[in-house]
Amino acid sequence: MYSMHEELIRRLNETKTMSIVGMCKNAGKTTMLNWLLTGGHLRGTLGLTSIGRDGESTDVVTGTEKPGIFVREGTLIATAKDMLRLGDVTKEILMTTGIPTPLGEVVILRARSAGYVQLAGPSITTQLRSVSESFFALGAEKSVIDGALGRKSLGARAVADGVILCTGASYNASMEKVIADTVHIYRLMNLPKAETLPPECTDGLEACIREHGAALVAGALTDTMVVPLLRSGVLRRCRLVVKDPSKVLLSADTLDKLAVREVALETEDAARTLCVTVNPVSAYGWKFDKDEFLYRMREAVDVPVINVKEELA
């Protein structure tokens, strides 16, 4: 497994801003985050924040114990003021951000000792970008964002250069379903960046494609919009551009049909998936054959796949 780790660590160190996102609760997101923060694999000072609230010791959905978020001395942390009393690191407040959250203003501090932290960061893309910029201005080499769950995770591409996608048995009791849905999200995460932006659709998608051979879709791209145009033959050898992958609400079947008809689906914001992590043990009482799960996921994606239960020890 050394070569897989070596490739992963190389990818991580080439990435300035990364977001860790989960397909479900108990996918191993916090385990992966702690490995990044304390394993000594990432060079230089790290900045850490989250999309919204994370780091509580018990998962509020499943009632299972969650690993806390542990940071090394020197780590920069952006979190809401109300969270400061819950961690046990020695804190040096460096700046206030003016970013409001339900748990108080987001402040940036430096951990003057190793210890546990609780995170409640910004929930808006522009604010997350601003926090990352502040980290770099304060001397961080990397910004790590503890990201969102489910389809919301697709928005991570707008705030990070690289994404770590975490999945596991807790998502569904069917391994087939877990792999299929993870691969679907992976495909969306890795849509290419548009080199040029076509005109925005003002007279409807069909009219725009007929006139320009491409279209900039302002909102969501859905099966309801796309399937009739596939049937009519309008969607063939053309381009569709969306803001980011969270706007693509297409089924895997529709994605396949677009590929067959040589329709280039592109996004304004671009990141890359750095790796996929898998947790074969569900919080709900079932588990997968770990070797089969790992093998099949590695066959399905083109990035390193890591078992968080065994390979991040």
PDB file of C-alpha atoms in Angstrom:
ATOM      1  CA  MET A   1       0.000   0.000   0.000  1.00  0.00           C
ATOM      2  CA  TYR A   2       3.025   2.271   0.175  1.00  0.00           C
ATOM      3  CA  SER A   3       2.712   3.383  -3.449  1.00  0.00           C
ATOM      4  CA  MET A   4      -0.948   4.303  -2.947  1.00  0.00           C
ATOM      5  CA  HIS A   5      -0.026   6.391   0.098  1.00  0.00           C
ATOM      6  CA  GLU A   6       2.893   7.925  -1.757  1.00  0.00           C
ATOM      7  CA  GLU A   7       0.634   8.980  -4.639  1.00  0.00           C
ATOM      8  CA  LEU A   8      -1.954  10.379  -2.216  1.00  0.00           C
ATOM      9  CA  ILE A   9       0.616  12.363  -0.228  1.00  0.00           C
ATOM     10  CA  ARG A  10       2.074  13.760  -3.460  1.00  0.00           C
ATOM     11  CA  ARG A  11      -1.390  14.882  -4.578  1.00  0.00           C
ATOM     12  CA  LEU A  12      -2.129  16.463  -1.204  1.00  0.00           C
ATOM     13  CA  ASN A  13       1.118  18.417  -1.135  1.00  0.00           C
ATOM     14  CA  GLU A  14       0.460  19.757  -4.641  1.00  0.00           C
ATOM     15  CA  THR A  15      -2.893  21.172  -3.488  1.00  0.00           C
ATOM     16  CA  LYS A  16      -3.138  24.529  -1.726  1.00  0.00           C
ATOM     17  CA  THR A  17      -6.799  24.430  -0.652  1.00  0.00           C
ATOM     18  CA  MET A  18      -8.603  21.150  -0.034  1.00  0.00           C
ATOM     19  CA  SER A  19     -12.058  20.200   1.159  1.00  0.00           C
ATOM     20  CA  ILE A  20     -13.048  16.894   2.780  1.00  0.00           C
ATOM     21  CA  VAL A  21     -16.614  15.908   1.959  1.00  0.00           C
ATOM     22  CA  GLY A  22     -18.783  12.947   2.868  1.00  0.00           C
ATOM     23  CA  MET A  23     -21.451  10.949   1.083  1.00  0.00           C
ATOM     24  CA  CYS A  24     -23.033  10.231   4.486  1.00  0.00           C
ATOM     25  CA  LYS A  25     -22.482  10.393   8.214  1.00  0.00           C
ATOM     26  CA  ASN A  26     -19.815   7.998   9.552  1.00  0.00           C
ATOM     27  CA  ALA A  27     -18.023   7.792   6.214  1.00  0.00           C
ATOM     28  CA  GLY A  28     -14.665   8.408   7.888  1.00  0.00           C
ATOM     29  CA  LYS A  29     -14.445  12.144   7.213  1.00  0.00           C
ATOM     30  CA  THR A  30     -13.108  13.054  10.667  1.00  0.00           C
ATOM     31  CA  THR A  31     -10.663  10.121  10.640  1.00  0.00           C
ATOM     32  CA  MET A  32      -9.283  11.389   7.329  1.00  0.00           C
ATOM     33  CA  LEU A  33      -9.164  14.959   8.630  1.00  0.00           C
ATOM     34  CA  ASN A  34      -7.192  13.944  11.723  1.00  0.00           C
ATOM     35  CA  TRP A  35      -4.754  11.984   9.555  1.00  0.00           C
ATOM     36  CA  LEU A  36      -4.191  15.119   7.484  1.00  0.00           C
ATOM     37  CA  LEU A  37      -3.827  17.391  10.518  1.00  0.00           C
ATOM     38  CA  THR A  38      -1.575  15.237  12.697  1.00  0.00           C
ATOM     39  CA  GLY A  39       0.089  12.650  10.477  1.00  0.00           C
ATOM     40  CA  GLY A  40       2.942  14.911   9.405  1.00  0.00           C
ATOM     41  CA  HIS A  41       2.186  14.262   5.727  1.00  0.00           C
ATOM     42  CA  LEU A  42       1.366  17.847   4.761  1.00  0.00           C
ATOM     43  CA  ARG A  43       4.256  20.293   4.595  1.00  0.00           C
ATOM     44  CA  GLY A  44       4.114  23.624   6.407  1.00  0.00           C
ATOM     45  CA  THR A  45       1.521  25.398   8.530  1.00  0.00           C
ATOM     46  CA  LEU A  46      -2.093  24.362   8.038  1.00  0.00           C
ATOM     47  CA  GLY A  47      -5.222  26.484   8.213  1.00  0.00           C
ATOM     48  CA  LEU A  48      -8.433  24.698   9.246  1.00  0.00           C
ATOM     49  CA  THR A  49     -12.090  25.659   9.043  1.00  0.00           C
ATOM     50  CA  SER A  50     -15.412  24.011   8.256  1.00  0.00           C
ATOM     51  CA  ILE A  51     -18.562  24.587   6.279  1.00  0.00           C
ATOM     52  CA  GLY A  52     -20.957  25.146   9.164  1.00  0.00           C
ATOM     53  CA  ARG A  53     -20.680  23.121  12.389  1.00  0.00           C
ATOM     54  CA  ASP A  54     -18.594  20.004  12.928  1.00  0.00           C
ATOM     55  CA  GLY A  55     -16.390  18.397  15.548  1.00  0.00           C
ATOM     56  CA  GLU A  56     -19.006  17.389  18.136  1.00  0.00           C
ATOM     57  CA  SER A  57     -18.069  14.238  20.038  1.00  0.00           C
ATOM     58  CA  THR A  58     -21.327  12.346  19.453  1.00  0.00           C
ATOM     59  CA  ASP A  59     -23.010  12.135  16.078  1.00  0.00           C
ATOM     60  CA  VAL A  60     -26.425  13.713  16.585  1.00  0.00           C
ATOM     61  CA  VAL A  61     -28.008  11.500  13.913  1.00  0.00           C
ATOM     62  CA  THR A  62     -26.700   8.039  14.833  1.00  0.00           C
ATOM     63  CA  GLY A  63     -25.772   8.555  18.478  1.00  0.00           C
ATOM     64  CA  THR A  64     -22.341   7.012  17.836  1.00  0.00           C
ATOM     65  CA  GLU A  65     -19.086   8.340  19.251  1.00  0.00           C
ATOM     66  CA  LYS A  66     -17.221  10.538  16.780  1.00  0.00           C
ATOM     67  CA  PRO A  67     -13.491  11.147  16.889  1.00  0.00           C
ATOM     68  CA  GLY A  68     -12.776  14.746  17.883  1.00  0.00           C
ATOM     69  CA  ILE A  69     -10.768  17.038  15.611  1.00  0.00           C
ATOM     70  CA  PHE A  70      -7.192  17.091  16.902  1.00  0.00           C
ATOM     71  CA  VAL A  71      -4.723  19.751  15.768  1.00  0.00           C
ATOM     72  CA  ARG A  72      -1.006  20.225  16.148  1.00  0.00           C
ATOM     73  CA  GLU A  73       0.562  23.261  17.786  1.00  0.00           C
ATOM     74  CA  GLY A  74       0.831  26.109  15.271  1.00  0.00           C
ATOM     75  CA  THR A  75      -2.300  25.224  13.288  1.00  0.00           C
ATOM     76  CA  LEU A  76      -4.456  28.202  12.279  1.00  0.00           C
ATOM     77  CA  ILE A  77      -8.162  27.701  12.994  1.00  0.00           C
ATOM     78  CA  ALA A  78     -11.204  29.684  11.868  1.00  0.00           C
ATOM     79  CA  THR A  79     -14.258  29.031  14.022  1.00  0.00           C
ATOM     80  CA  ALA A  80     -17.200  30.818  15.631  1.00  0.00           C
ATOM     81  CA  LYS A  81     -16.645  32.544  18.975  1.00  0.00           C
ATOM     82  CA  ASP A  82     -19.073  30.262  20.825  1.00  0.00           C
ATOM     83  CA  MET A  83     -16.883  27.267  19.899  1.00  0.00           C
ATOM     84  CA  LEU A  84     -13.762  28.628  21.606  1.00  0.00           C
ATOM     85  CA  ARG A  85     -14.779  27.398  25.074  1.00  0.00           C
ATOM     86  CA  LEU A  86     -15.368  23.839  23.825  1.00  0.00           C
ATOM     87  CA  GLY A  87     -11.850  23.067  22.602  1.00  0.00           C
ATOM     88  CA  ASP A  88      -8.862  22.409  24.847  1.00  0.00           C
ATOM     89  CA  VAL A  89      -6.047  23.986  22.807  1.00  0.00           C
ATOM     90  CA  THR A  90      -4.211  27.043  24.119  1.00  0.00           C
ATOM     91  CA  LYS A  91      -5.507  29.824  21.881  1.00  0.00           C
ATOM     92  CA  GLU A  92      -3.947  32.954  20.430  1.00  0.00           C
ATOM     93  CA  ILE A  93      -6.624  35.056  18.706  1.00  0.00           C
ATOM     94  CA  LEU A  94      -5.078  36.544  15.569  1.00  0.00           C
ATOM     95  CA  MET A  95      -7.998  38.341  13.927  1.00  0.00           C
ATOM     96  CA  THR A  96     -11.743  38.739  13.698  1.00  0.00           C
ATOM     97  CA  THR A  97     -13.309  38.242  10.283  1.00  0.00           C
ATOM     98  CA  GLY A  98     -16.624  40.071  10.516  1.00  0.00           C
ATOM     99  CA  ILE A  99     -18.310  36.884   9.269  1.00  0.00           C
ATOM    100  CA  PRO A 100     -21.470  36.184  11.310  1.00  0.00           C
ATOM    101  CA  THR A 101     -22.768  32.681  12.130  1.00  0.00           C
ATOM    102  CA  PRO A 102     -25.536  31.459  14.455  1.00  0.00           C
ATOM    103  CA  LEU A 103     -22.732  30.618  16.922  1.00  0.00           C
ATOM    104  CA  GLY A 104     -21.044  34.011  16.817  1.00  0.00           C
ATOM    105  CA  GLU A 105     -18.532  35.809  14.634  1.00  0.00           C
ATOM    106  CA  VAL A 106     -15.843  33.700  12.961  1.00  0.00           C
ATOM    107  CA  VAL A 107     -12.420  34.409  14.456  1.00  0.00           C
ATOM    108  CA  ILE A 108      -9.022  33.122  13.398  1.00  0.00           C
ATOM    109  CA  LEU A 109      -6.716  31.768  16.094  1.00  0.00           C
ATOM    110  CA  ARG A 110      -3.418  29.966  16.325  1.00  0.00           C
ATOM    111  CA  ALA A 111      -3.217  26.800  18.408  1.00  0.00           C
ATOM    112  CA  ARG A 112      -0.405  27.380  20.910  1.00  0.00           C
ATOM    113  CA  SER A 113      -0.654  23.760  22.057  1.00  0.00           C
ATOM    114  CA  ALA A 114      -1.832  20.519  20.501  1.00  0.00           C
ATOM    115  CA  GLY A 115      -5.401  19.577  21.356  1.00  0.00           C
ATOM    116  CA  TYR A 116      -9.016  19.203  20.319  1.00  0.00           C
ATOM    117  CA  VAL A 117     -11.069  21.882  18.580  1.00  0.00           C
ATOM    118  CA  GLN A 118     -14.700  22.336  17.615  1.00  0.00           C
ATOM    119  CA  LEU A 119     -15.388  23.950  14.277  1.00  0.00           C
ATOM    120  CA  ALA A 120     -18.221  26.200  13.152  1.00  0.00           C
ATOM    121  CA  GLY A 121     -17.099  28.070  10.073  1.00  0.00           C
ATOM    122  CA  PRO A 122     -18.751  30.084   7.316  1.00  0.00           C
ATOM    123  CA  SER A 123     -21.441  28.511   5.154  1.00  0.00           C
ATOM    124  CA  ILE A 124     -21.141  30.861   2.155  1.00  0.00           C
ATOM    125  CA  THR A 125     -18.635  30.238  -0.640  1.00  0.00           C
ATOM    126  CA  THR A 126     -17.249  33.787  -0.755  1.00  0.00           C
ATOM    127  CA  GLN A 127     -16.711  33.747   3.022  1.00  0.00           C
ATOM    128  CA  LEU A 128     -14.839  30.427   2.867  1.00  0.00           C
ATOM    129  CA  ARG A 129     -12.599  31.816   0.146  1.00  0.00           C
ATOM    130  CA  SER A 130     -11.964  34.900   2.284  1.00  0.00           C
ATOM    131  CA  VAL A 131     -10.997  32.744   5.285  1.00  0.00           C
ATOM    132  CA  SER A 132      -8.566  30.733   3.141  1.00  0.00           C
ATOM    133  CA  GLU A 133      -6.981  33.974   1.888  1.00  0.00           C
ATOM    134  CA  SER A 134      -6.595  35.118   5.513  1.00  0.00           C
ATOM    135  CA  PHE A 135      -4.874  31.826   6.383  1.00  0.00           C
ATOM    136  CA  PHE A 136      -2.347  32.362   3.595  1.00  0.00           C
ATOM    137  CA  ALA A 137      -1.785  35.997   4.631  1.00  0.00           C
ATOM    138  CA  LEU A 138      -1.042  34.740   8.160  1.00  0.00           C
ATOM    139  CA  GLY A 139       1.575  32.296   6.890  1.00  0.00           C
ATOM    140  CA  ALA A 140      -0.299  29.053   6.206  1.00  0.00           C
ATOM    141  CA  GLU A 141       0.847  26.877   3.300  1.00  0.00           C
ATOM    142  CA  LYS A 142      -2.409  24.929   3.088  1.00  0.00           C
ATOM    143  CA  SER A 143      -6.089  25.534   3.809  1.00  0.00           C
ATOM    144  CA  VAL A 144      -8.165  22.510   4.859  1.00  0.00           C
ATOM    145  CA  ILE A 145     -11.961  22.794   4.858  1.00  0.00           C
ATOM    146  CA  ASP A 146     -14.090  20.252   6.697  1.00  0.00           C
ATOM    147  CA  GLY A 147     -16.837  20.062   4.119  1.00  0.00           C
ATOM    148  CA  ALA A 148     -20.471  19.187   3.710  1.00  0.00           C
ATOM    149  CA  LEU A 149     -22.433  15.958   3.387  1.00  0.00           C
ATOM    150  CA  GLY A 150     -24.420  14.557   0.501  1.00  0.00           C
ATOM    151  CA  ARG A 151     -25.191  16.551  -2.630  1.00  0.00           C
ATOM    152  CA  LYS A 152     -24.148  19.781  -0.899  1.00  0.00           C
ATOM    153  CA  SER A 153     -20.613  18.418  -1.060  1.00  0.00           C
ATOM    154  CA  LEU A 154     -20.567  19.173  -4.779  1.00  0.00           C
ATOM    155  CA  GLY A 155     -20.321  22.865  -3.932  1.00  0.00           C
ATOM    156  CA  ALA A 156     -16.887  22.144  -2.439  1.00  0.00           C
ATOM    157  CA  ARG A 157     -15.330  22.632  -5.858  1.00  0.00           C
ATOM    158  CA  ALA A 158     -16.139  26.332  -5.651  1.00  0.00           C
ATOM    159  CA  VAL A 159     -13.970  26.805  -2.539  1.00  0.00           C
ATOM    160  CA  ALA A 160     -11.162  24.258  -2.950  1.00  0.00           C
ATOM    161  CA  ASP A 161      -8.567  23.209  -5.519  1.00  0.00           C
ATOM    162  CA  GLY A 162      -8.897  19.588  -4.455  1.00  0.00           C
ATOM    163  CA  VAL A 163     -11.582  17.435  -2.879  1.00  0.00           C
ATOM    164  CA  ILE A 164     -11.295  14.311  -0.721  1.00  0.00           C
ATOM    165  CA  LEU A 165     -14.472  12.260  -1.158  1.00  0.00           C
ATOM    166  CA  CYS A 166     -15.418  10.005   1.777  1.00  0.00           C
ATOM    167  CA  THR A 167     -17.935   7.191   1.427  1.00  0.00           C
ATOM    168  CA  GLY A 168     -18.898   4.096   3.340  1.00  0.00           C
ATOM    169  CA  ALA A 169     -21.323   1.377   4.329  1.00  0.00           C
ATOM    170  CA  SER A 170     -23.417   3.810   6.406  1.00  0.00           C
ATOM    171  CA  TYR A 171     -24.687   5.311   3.138  1.00  0.00           C
ATOM    172  CA  ASN A 172     -26.695   2.201   2.228  1.00  0.00           C
ATOM    173  CA  ALA A 173     -26.851  -1.510   3.081  1.00  0.00           C
ATOM    174  CA  SER A 174     -26.247  -2.333  -0.606  1.00  0.00           C
ATOM    175  CA  MET A 175     -22.602  -2.180  -1.695  1.00  0.00           C
ATOM    176  CA  GLU A 176     -23.811  -1.809  -5.301  1.00  0.00           C
ATOM    177  CA  LYS A 177     -25.779   1.308  -4.336  1.00  0.00           C
ATOM    178  CA  VAL A 178     -22.893   2.834  -2.362  1.00  0.00           C
ATOM    179  CA  ILE A 179     -20.441   2.339  -5.227  1.00  0.00           C
ATOM    180  CA  ALA A 180     -22.849   3.502  -7.946  1.00  0.00           C
ATOM    181  CA  ASP A 181     -23.836   6.693  -6.122  1.00  0.00           C
ATOM    182  CA  THR A 182     -20.253   7.480  -5.074  1.00  0.00           C
ATOM    183  CA  VAL A 183     -19.064   7.058  -8.669  1.00  0.00           C
ATOM    184  CA  HIS A 184     -21.893   9.344  -9.840  1.00  0.00           C
ATOM    185  CA  ILE A 185     -20.802  12.095  -7.410  1.00  0.00           C
ATOM    186  CA  TYR A 186     -17.159  11.463  -8.418  1.00  0.00           C
ATOM    187  CA  ARG A 187     -18.054  11.946 -12.091  1.00  0.00           C
ATOM    188  CA  LEU A 188     -19.780  15.226 -11.316  1.00  0.00           C
ATOM    189  CA  MET A 189     -16.878  16.384  -9.133  1.00  0.00           C
ATOM    190  CA  ASN A 190     -14.489  15.853 -12.019  1.00  0.00           C
ATOM    191  CA  LEU A 191     -16.341  17.639 -14.790  1.00  0.00           C
ATOM    192  CA  PRO A 192     -13.800  19.700 -16.733  1.00  0.00           C
ATOM    193  CA  LYS A 193     -13.452  23.461 -16.386  1.00  0.00           C
ATOM    194  CA  ALA A 194     -14.845  25.469 -19.297  1.00  0.00           C
ATOM    195  CA  GLU A 195     -12.040  27.289 -21.108  1.00  0.00           C
ATOM    196  CA  THR A 196     -14.518  29.770 -22.582  1.00  0.00           C
ATOM    197  CA  LEU A 197     -18.016  30.671 -21.438  1.00  0.00           C
ATOM    198  CA  PRO A 198     -20.840  30.513 -24.005  1.00  0.00           C
ATOM    199  CA  PRO A 199     -23.751  32.991 -23.958  1.00  0.00           C
ATOM    200  CA  GLU A 200     -26.193  32.563 -21.080  1.00  0.00           C
ATOM    201  CA  CYS A 201     -29.550  31.043 -22.046  1.00  0.00           C
ATOM    202  CA  THR A 202     -32.086  33.863 -22.327  1.00  0.00           C
ATOM    203  CA  ASP A 203     -34.427  32.331 -24.939  1.00  0.00           C
ATOM    204  CA  GLY A 204     -34.317  28.821 -23.569  1.00  0.00           C
ATOM    205  CA  LEU A 205     -31.792  26.012 -23.707  1.00  0.00           C
ATOM    206  CA  GLU A 206     -32.851  24.665 -27.095  1.00  0.00           C
ATOM    207  CA  ALA A 207     -32.699  28.031 -28.857  1.00  0.00           C
ATOM    208  CA  CYS A 208     -29.281  28.777 -27.357  1.00  0.00           C
ATOM    209  CA  ILE A 209     -27.820  25.448 -28.481  1.00  0.00           C
ATOM    210  CA  ARG A 210     -29.264  25.747 -31.983  1.00  0.00           C
ATOM    211  CA  GLU A 211     -27.773  29.226 -32.382  1.00  0.00           C
ATOM    212  CA  HIS A 212     -24.406  28.876 -30.635  1.00  0.00           C
ATOM    213  CA  GLY A 213     -23.729  25.142 -30.312  1.00  0.00           C
ATOM    214  CA  ALA A 214     -23.250  25.790 -26.605  1.00  0.00           C
ATOM    215  CA  ALA A 215     -25.146  27.136 -23.632  1.00  0.00           C
ATOM    216  CA  LEU A 216     -24.401  28.594 -20.215  1.00  0.00           C
ATOM    217  CA  VAL A 217     -27.053  27.237 -17.842  1.00  0.00           C
ATOM    218  CA  ALA A 218     -27.751  29.806 -15.116  1.00  0.00           C
ATOM    219  CA  GLY A 219     -29.470  27.489 -12.610  1.00  0.00           C
ATOM    220  CA  ALA A 220     -29.825  23.762 -12.212  1.00  0.00           C
ATOM    221  CA  LEU A 221     -29.498  21.313 -15.098  1.00  0.00           C
ATOM    222  CA  THR A 222     -32.168  18.622 -14.690  1.00  0.00           C
ATOM    223  CA  ASP A 223     -33.349  15.474 -16.447  1.00  0.00           C
ATOM    224  CA  THR A 224     -36.622  17.299 -17.200  1.00  0.00           C
ATOM    225  CA  MET A 225     -34.669  19.882 -19.215  1.00  0.00           C
ATOM    226  CA  VAL A 226     -32.219  17.531 -20.870  1.00  0.00           C
ATOM    227  CA  VAL A 227     -34.122  14.330 -21.745  1.00  0.00           C
ATOM    228  CA  PRO A 228     -36.568  15.965 -24.252  1.00  0.00           C
ATOM    229  CA  LEU A 229     -33.623  17.620 -26.029  1.00  0.00           C
ATOM    230  CA  LEU A 230     -31.811  14.291 -26.188  1.00  0.00           C
ATOM    231  CA  ARG A 231     -34.897  12.696 -27.741  1.00  0.00           C
ATOM    232  CA  SER A 232     -35.288  15.494 -30.283  1.00  0.00           C
ATOM    233  CA  GLY A 233     -31.638  15.275 -31.326  1.00  0.00           C
ATOM    234  CA  VAL A 234     -30.766  18.879 -30.363  1.00  0.00           C
ATOM    235  CA  LEU A 235     -28.170  17.726 -27.852  1.00  0.00           C
ATOM    236  CA  ARG A 236     -25.411  16.322 -30.034  1.00  0.00           C
ATOM    237  CA  ARG A 237     -21.773  17.432 -30.305  1.00  0.00           C
ATOM    238  CA  CYS A 238     -22.379  20.615 -28.307  1.00  0.00           C
ATOM    239  CA  ARG A 239     -21.377  22.144 -24.952  1.00  0.00           C
ATOM    240  CA  LEU A 240     -23.323  22.710 -21.747  1.00  0.00           C
ATOM    241  CA  VAL A 241     -21.689  24.826 -19.035  1.00  0.00           C
ATOM    242  CA  VAL A 242     -22.939  25.081 -15.432  1.00  0.00           C
ATOM    243  CA  LYS A 243     -21.659  27.139 -12.484  1.00  0.00           C
ATOM    244  CA  ASP A 244     -20.470  24.129 -10.458  1.00  0.00           C
ATOM    245  CA  PRO A 245     -21.294  20.418 -10.054  1.00  0.00           C
ATOM    246  CA  SER A 246     -23.981  21.082  -7.431  1.00  0.00           C
ATOM    247  CA  LYS A 247     -26.091  22.494 -10.271  1.00  0.00           C
ATOM    248  CA  VAL A 248     -26.031  19.177 -12.168  1.00  0.00           C
ATOM    249  CA  LEU A 249     -29.136  17.273 -11.069  1.00  0.00           C
ATOM    250  CA  LEU A 250     -28.863  14.612 -13.762  1.00  0.00           C
ATOM    251  CA  SER A 251     -29.199  10.863 -13.315  1.00  0.00           C
ATOM    252  CA  ALA A 252     -26.290   8.583 -14.153  1.00  0.00           C
ATOM    253  CA  ASP A 253     -28.282   7.328 -17.145  1.00  0.00           C
ATOM    254  CA  THR A 254     -28.696  10.851 -18.539  1.00  0.00           C
ATOM    255  CA  LEU A 255     -24.982  11.560 -18.010  1.00  0.00           C
ATOM    256  CA  ASP A 256     -24.184   8.420 -20.014  1.00  0.00           C
ATOM    257  CA  LYS A 257     -26.506   9.515 -22.840  1.00  0.00           C
ATOM    258  CA  LEU A 258     -24.837  12.942 -23.005  1.00  0.00           C
ATOM    259  CA  ALA A 259     -21.441  11.236 -23.297  1.00  0.00           C
ATOM    260  CA  VAL A 260     -22.671   8.943 -26.087  1.00  0.00           C
ATOM    261  CA  ARG A 261     -23.939  11.985 -28.023  1.00  0.00           C
ATOM    262  CA  GLU A 262     -20.606  13.783 -27.496  1.00  0.00           C
ATOM    263  CA  VAL A 263     -22.127  16.557 -25.404  1.00  0.00           C
ATOM    264  CA  ALA A 264     -19.370  18.263 -23.406  1.00  0.00           C
ATOM    265  CA  LEU A 265     -20.616  19.029 -19.886  1.00  0.00           C
ATOM    266  CA  GLU A 266     -18.335  21.620 -18.260  1.00  0.00           C
ATOM    267  CA  THR A 267     -18.260  23.861 -15.190  1.00  0.00           C
ATOM    268  CA  GLU A 268     -17.114  27.403 -14.425  1.00  0.00           C
ATOM    269  CA  ASP A 269     -15.435  26.336 -11.165  1.00  0.00           C
ATOM    270  CA  ALA A 270     -13.018  23.449 -11.272  1.00  0.00           C
ATOM    271  CA  ALA A 271     -11.245  21.280  -8.729  1.00  0.00           C
ATOM    272  CA  ARG A 272     -10.010  17.730  -8.799  1.00  0.00           C
ATOM    273  CA  THR A 273     -10.766  14.747  -6.617  1.00  0.00           C
ATOM    274  CA  LEU A 274      -7.586  13.936  -4.723  1.00  0.00           C
ATOM    275  CA  CYS A 275      -8.726  10.562  -3.410  1.00  0.00           C
ATOM    276  CA  VAL A 276     -11.729   8.503  -2.325  1.00  0.00           C
ATOM    277  CA  THR A 277     -11.821   7.052   1.183  1.00  0.00           C
ATOM    278  CA  VAL A 278     -14.014   4.093   2.117  1.00  0.00           C
ATOM    279  CA  ASN A 279     -15.324   2.889   5.487  1.00  0.00           C
ATOM    280  CA  PRO A 280     -16.636  -0.683   5.166  1.00  0.00           C
ATOM    281  CA  VAL A 281     -18.294  -0.584   8.621  1.00  0.00           C
ATOM    282  CA  SER A 282     -21.725   1.002   9.012  1.00  0.00           C
ATOM    283  CA  ALA A 283     -22.869   2.864  12.116  1.00  0.00           C
ATOM    284  CA  TYR A 284     -26.198   1.092  11.703  1.00  0.00           C
ATOM    285  CA  GLY A 285     -25.043  -2.461  12.301  1.00  0.00           C
ATOM    286  CA  TRP A 286     -23.938  -3.912   8.956  1.00  0.00           C
ATOM    287  CA  LYS A 287     -20.572  -4.048   7.239  1.00  0.00           C
ATOM    288  CA  PHE A 288     -19.150  -4.867   3.816  1.00  0.00           C
ATOM    289  CA  ASP A 289     -16.402  -7.281   2.841  1.00  0.00           C
ATOM    290  CA  LYS A 290     -13.542  -4.786   3.150  1.00  0.00           C
ATOM    291  CA  ASP A 291     -11.390  -6.287   0.379  1.00  0.00           C
ATOM    292  CA  GLU A 292     -14.222  -6.490  -2.135  1.00  0.00           C
ATOM    293  CA  PHE A 293     -15.388  -2.942  -1.331  1.00  0.00           C
ATOM    294  CA  LEU A 294     -11.871  -1.554  -1.743  1.00  0.00           C
ATOM    295  CA  TYR A 295     -11.190  -3.508  -4.955  1.00  0.00           C
ATOM    296  CA  ARG A 296     -14.460  -2.511  -6.617  1.00  0.00           C
ATOM    297  CA  MET A 297     -14.092   1.160  -5.716  1.00  0.00           C
ATOM    298  CA  ARG A 298     -10.532   1.177  -7.068  1.00  0.00           C
ATOM    299  CA  GLU A 299     -11.794  -0.343 -10.306  1.00  0.00           C
ATOM    300  CA  ALA A 300     -14.449   2.398 -10.581  1.00  0.00           C
ATOM    301  CA  VAL A 301     -12.384   5.581 -10.077  1.00  0.00           C
ATOM    302  CA  ASP A 302      -9.055   6.913 -11.318  1.00  0.00           C
ATOM    303  CA  VAL A 303      -7.681   8.229  -8.007  1.00  0.00           C
ATOM    304  CA  PRO A 304      -6.183   6.587  -4.903  1.00  0.00           C
ATOM    305  CA  VAL A 305      -8.772   4.762  -2.760  1.00  0.00           C
ATOM    306  CA  ILE A 306      -7.982   4.363   0.956  1.00  0.00           C
ATOM    307  CA  ASN A 307      -9.689   2.256   3.648  1.00  0.00           C
ATOM    308  CA  VAL A 308      -9.920   4.692   6.592  1.00  0.00           C
ATOM    309  CA  LYS A 309     -10.359   1.844   9.061  1.00  0.00           C
ATOM    310  CA  GLU A 310      -7.007   0.245   8.260  1.00  0.00           C
ATOM    311  CA  GLU A 311      -4.762   2.396   6.083  1.00  0.00           C
ATOM    312  CA  LEU A 312      -4.710   5.634   8.062  1.00  0.00           C
ATOM    313  CA  ALA A 313      -3.585   4.135  11.365  1.00  0.00           C
TER     314      ALA A 313
END
